[in-house]
Short mmCIF file of N, CA and C in Angstrom, two decimals:
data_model
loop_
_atom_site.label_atom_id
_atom_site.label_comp_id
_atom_site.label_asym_id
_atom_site.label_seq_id
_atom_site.Cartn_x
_atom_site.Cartn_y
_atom_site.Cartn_z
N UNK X 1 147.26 92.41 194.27
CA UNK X 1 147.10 92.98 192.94
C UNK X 1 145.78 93.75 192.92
N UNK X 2 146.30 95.01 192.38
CA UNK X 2 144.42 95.46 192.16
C UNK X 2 143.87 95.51 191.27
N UNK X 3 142.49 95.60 191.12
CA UNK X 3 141.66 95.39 189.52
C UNK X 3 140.92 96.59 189.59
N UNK X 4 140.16 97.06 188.77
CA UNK X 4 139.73 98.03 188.35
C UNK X 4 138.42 97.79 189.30
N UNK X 5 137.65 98.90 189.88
CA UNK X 5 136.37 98.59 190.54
C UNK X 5 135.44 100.04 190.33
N UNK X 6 134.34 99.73 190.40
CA UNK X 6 133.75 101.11 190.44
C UNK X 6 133.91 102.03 191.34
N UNK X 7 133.97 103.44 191.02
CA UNK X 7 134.19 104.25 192.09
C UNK X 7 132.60 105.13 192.78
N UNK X 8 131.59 105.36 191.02
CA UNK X 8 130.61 105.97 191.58
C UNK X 8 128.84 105.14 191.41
N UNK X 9 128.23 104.77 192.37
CA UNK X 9 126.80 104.13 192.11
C UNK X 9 125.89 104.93 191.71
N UNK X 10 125.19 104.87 190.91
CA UNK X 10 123.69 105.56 190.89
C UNK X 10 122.79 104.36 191.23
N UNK X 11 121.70 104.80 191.76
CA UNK X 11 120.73 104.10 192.62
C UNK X 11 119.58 104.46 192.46
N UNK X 12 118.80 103.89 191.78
CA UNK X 12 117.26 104.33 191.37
C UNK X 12 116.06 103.80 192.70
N UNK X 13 115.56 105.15 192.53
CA UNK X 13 114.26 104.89 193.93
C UNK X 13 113.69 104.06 193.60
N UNK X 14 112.89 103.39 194.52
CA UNK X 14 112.18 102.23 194.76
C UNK X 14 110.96 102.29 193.93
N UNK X 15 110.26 103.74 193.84
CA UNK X 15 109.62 104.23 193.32
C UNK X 15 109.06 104.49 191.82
N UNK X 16 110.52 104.02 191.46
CA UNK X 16 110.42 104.04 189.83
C UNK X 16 110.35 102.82 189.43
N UNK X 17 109.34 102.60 188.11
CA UNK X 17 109.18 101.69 187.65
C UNK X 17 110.81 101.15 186.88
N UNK X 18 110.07 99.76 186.59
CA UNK X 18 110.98 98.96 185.50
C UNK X 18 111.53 100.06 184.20
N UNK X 19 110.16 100.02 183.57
CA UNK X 19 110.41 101.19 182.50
C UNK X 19 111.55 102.26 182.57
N UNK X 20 110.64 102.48 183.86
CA UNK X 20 111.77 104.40 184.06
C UNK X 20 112.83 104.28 184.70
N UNK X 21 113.34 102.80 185.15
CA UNK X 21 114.79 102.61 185.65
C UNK X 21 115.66 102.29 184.01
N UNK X 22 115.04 101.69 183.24
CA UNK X 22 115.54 101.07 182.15
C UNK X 22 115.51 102.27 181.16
N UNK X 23 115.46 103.45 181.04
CA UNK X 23 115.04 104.59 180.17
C UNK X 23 115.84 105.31 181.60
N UNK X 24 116.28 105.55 182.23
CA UNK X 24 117.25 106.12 183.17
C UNK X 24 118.76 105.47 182.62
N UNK X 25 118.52 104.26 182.89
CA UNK X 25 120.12 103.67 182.48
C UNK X 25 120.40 103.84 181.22
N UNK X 26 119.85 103.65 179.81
CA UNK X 26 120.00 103.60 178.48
C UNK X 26 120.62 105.27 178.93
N UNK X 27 119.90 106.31 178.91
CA UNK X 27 120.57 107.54 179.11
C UNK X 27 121.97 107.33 179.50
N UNK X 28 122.35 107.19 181.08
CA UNK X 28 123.37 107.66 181.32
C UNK X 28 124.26 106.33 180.53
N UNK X 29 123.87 105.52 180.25
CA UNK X 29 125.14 104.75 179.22
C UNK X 29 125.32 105.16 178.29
N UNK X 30 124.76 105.40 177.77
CA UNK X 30 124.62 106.70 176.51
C UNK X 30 125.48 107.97 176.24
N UNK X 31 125.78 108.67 176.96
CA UNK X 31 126.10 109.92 177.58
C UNK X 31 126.84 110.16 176.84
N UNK X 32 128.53 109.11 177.05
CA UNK X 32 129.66 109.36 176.17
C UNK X 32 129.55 108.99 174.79
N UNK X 33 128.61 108.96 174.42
CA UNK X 33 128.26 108.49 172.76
C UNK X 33 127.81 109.41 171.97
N UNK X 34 127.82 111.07 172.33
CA UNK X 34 127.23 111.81 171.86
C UNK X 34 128.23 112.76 172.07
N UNK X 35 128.61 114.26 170.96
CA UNK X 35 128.93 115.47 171.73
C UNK X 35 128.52 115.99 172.54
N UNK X 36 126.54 116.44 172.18
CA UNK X 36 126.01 116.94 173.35
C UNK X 36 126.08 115.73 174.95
N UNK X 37 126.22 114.67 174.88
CA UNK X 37 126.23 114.29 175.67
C UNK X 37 127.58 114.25 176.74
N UNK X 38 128.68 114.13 175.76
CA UNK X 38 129.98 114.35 176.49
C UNK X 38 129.78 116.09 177.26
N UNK X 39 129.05 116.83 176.92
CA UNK X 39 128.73 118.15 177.07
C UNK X 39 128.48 117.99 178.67
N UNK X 40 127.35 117.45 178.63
CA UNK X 40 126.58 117.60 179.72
C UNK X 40 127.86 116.74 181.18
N UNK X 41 128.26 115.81 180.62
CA UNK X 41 128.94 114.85 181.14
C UNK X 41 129.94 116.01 181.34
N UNK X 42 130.84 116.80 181.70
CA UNK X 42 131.86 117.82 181.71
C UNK X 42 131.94 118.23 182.90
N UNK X 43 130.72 119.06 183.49
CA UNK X 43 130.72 119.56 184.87
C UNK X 43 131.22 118.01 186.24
N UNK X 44 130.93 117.01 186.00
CA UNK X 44 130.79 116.58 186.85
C UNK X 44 132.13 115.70 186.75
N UNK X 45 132.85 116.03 185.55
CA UNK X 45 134.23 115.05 185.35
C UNK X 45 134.40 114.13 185.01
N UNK X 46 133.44 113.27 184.63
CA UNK X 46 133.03 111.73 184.59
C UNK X 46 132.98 111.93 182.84
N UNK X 47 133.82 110.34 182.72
CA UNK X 47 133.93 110.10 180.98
C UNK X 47 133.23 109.49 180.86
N UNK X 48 132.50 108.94 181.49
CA UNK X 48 130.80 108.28 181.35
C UNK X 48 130.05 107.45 182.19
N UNK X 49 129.42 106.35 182.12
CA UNK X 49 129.03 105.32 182.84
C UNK X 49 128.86 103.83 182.11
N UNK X 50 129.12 103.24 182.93
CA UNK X 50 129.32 101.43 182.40
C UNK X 50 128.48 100.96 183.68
N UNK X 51 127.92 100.08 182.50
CA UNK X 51 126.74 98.98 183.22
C UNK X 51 127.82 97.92 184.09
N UNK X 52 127.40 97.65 185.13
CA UNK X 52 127.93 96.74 186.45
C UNK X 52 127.10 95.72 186.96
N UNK X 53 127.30 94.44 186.50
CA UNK X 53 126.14 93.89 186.67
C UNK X 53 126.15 92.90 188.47
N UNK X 54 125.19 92.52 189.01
CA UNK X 54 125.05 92.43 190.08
C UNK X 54 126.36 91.08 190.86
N UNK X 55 126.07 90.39 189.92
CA UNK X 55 127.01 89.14 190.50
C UNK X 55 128.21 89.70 190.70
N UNK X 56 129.08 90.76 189.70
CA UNK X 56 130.52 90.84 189.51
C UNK X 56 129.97 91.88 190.64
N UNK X 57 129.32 93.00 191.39
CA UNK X 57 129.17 93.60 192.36
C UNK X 57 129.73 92.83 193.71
N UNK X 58 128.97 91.70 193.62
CA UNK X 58 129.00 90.70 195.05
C UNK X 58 130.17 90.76 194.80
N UNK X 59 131.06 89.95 194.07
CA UNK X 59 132.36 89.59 193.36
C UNK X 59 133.35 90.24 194.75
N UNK X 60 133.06 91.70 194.25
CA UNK X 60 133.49 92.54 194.54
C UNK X 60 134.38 92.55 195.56
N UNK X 61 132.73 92.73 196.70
CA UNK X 61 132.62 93.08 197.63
C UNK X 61 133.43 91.78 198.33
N UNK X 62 133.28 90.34 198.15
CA UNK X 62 133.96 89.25 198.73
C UNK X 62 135.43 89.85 198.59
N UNK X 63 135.78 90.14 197.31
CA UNK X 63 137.30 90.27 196.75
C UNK X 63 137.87 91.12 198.50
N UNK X 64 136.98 92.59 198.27
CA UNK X 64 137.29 93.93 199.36
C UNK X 64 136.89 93.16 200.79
N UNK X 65 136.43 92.44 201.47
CA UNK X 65 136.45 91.65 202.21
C UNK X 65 134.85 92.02 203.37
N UNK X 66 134.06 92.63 202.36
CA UNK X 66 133.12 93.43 202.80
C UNK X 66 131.50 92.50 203.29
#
């Protein structure tokens, strides 16, 4: 049976703080909550982004046999 899984990661540099990872994500979760934001969201095809949190990641990866 299959379940729904993510298809695309974003991955914040090492480089960036707490702050500016957490003010990165609020954005792109954001995105589809807006016209202008569905706007921007257009070129790239994507109806938005959903938070994935780490455990259901592992989850995952056991499920895919990875």
């Amino acid at each position: 049976v299959s379940k729904a899984v993510p298809i695309k990661h974003v991955i914040a540099s090492p480089s960036l703080s707490a702050e500016q990872v957490a003010s990165v994500r609020e954005y792109l979760l954001g995105l589809d909550n807006s016209e202008e934001g569905r706007k921007k969201l257009e070129p790239s095809k994507l109806r938005g982004f959903a938070a994935y949190d780490e455990e259901a990641m592992m989850a995952l990866g056991k499920w895919l046999g990875l």
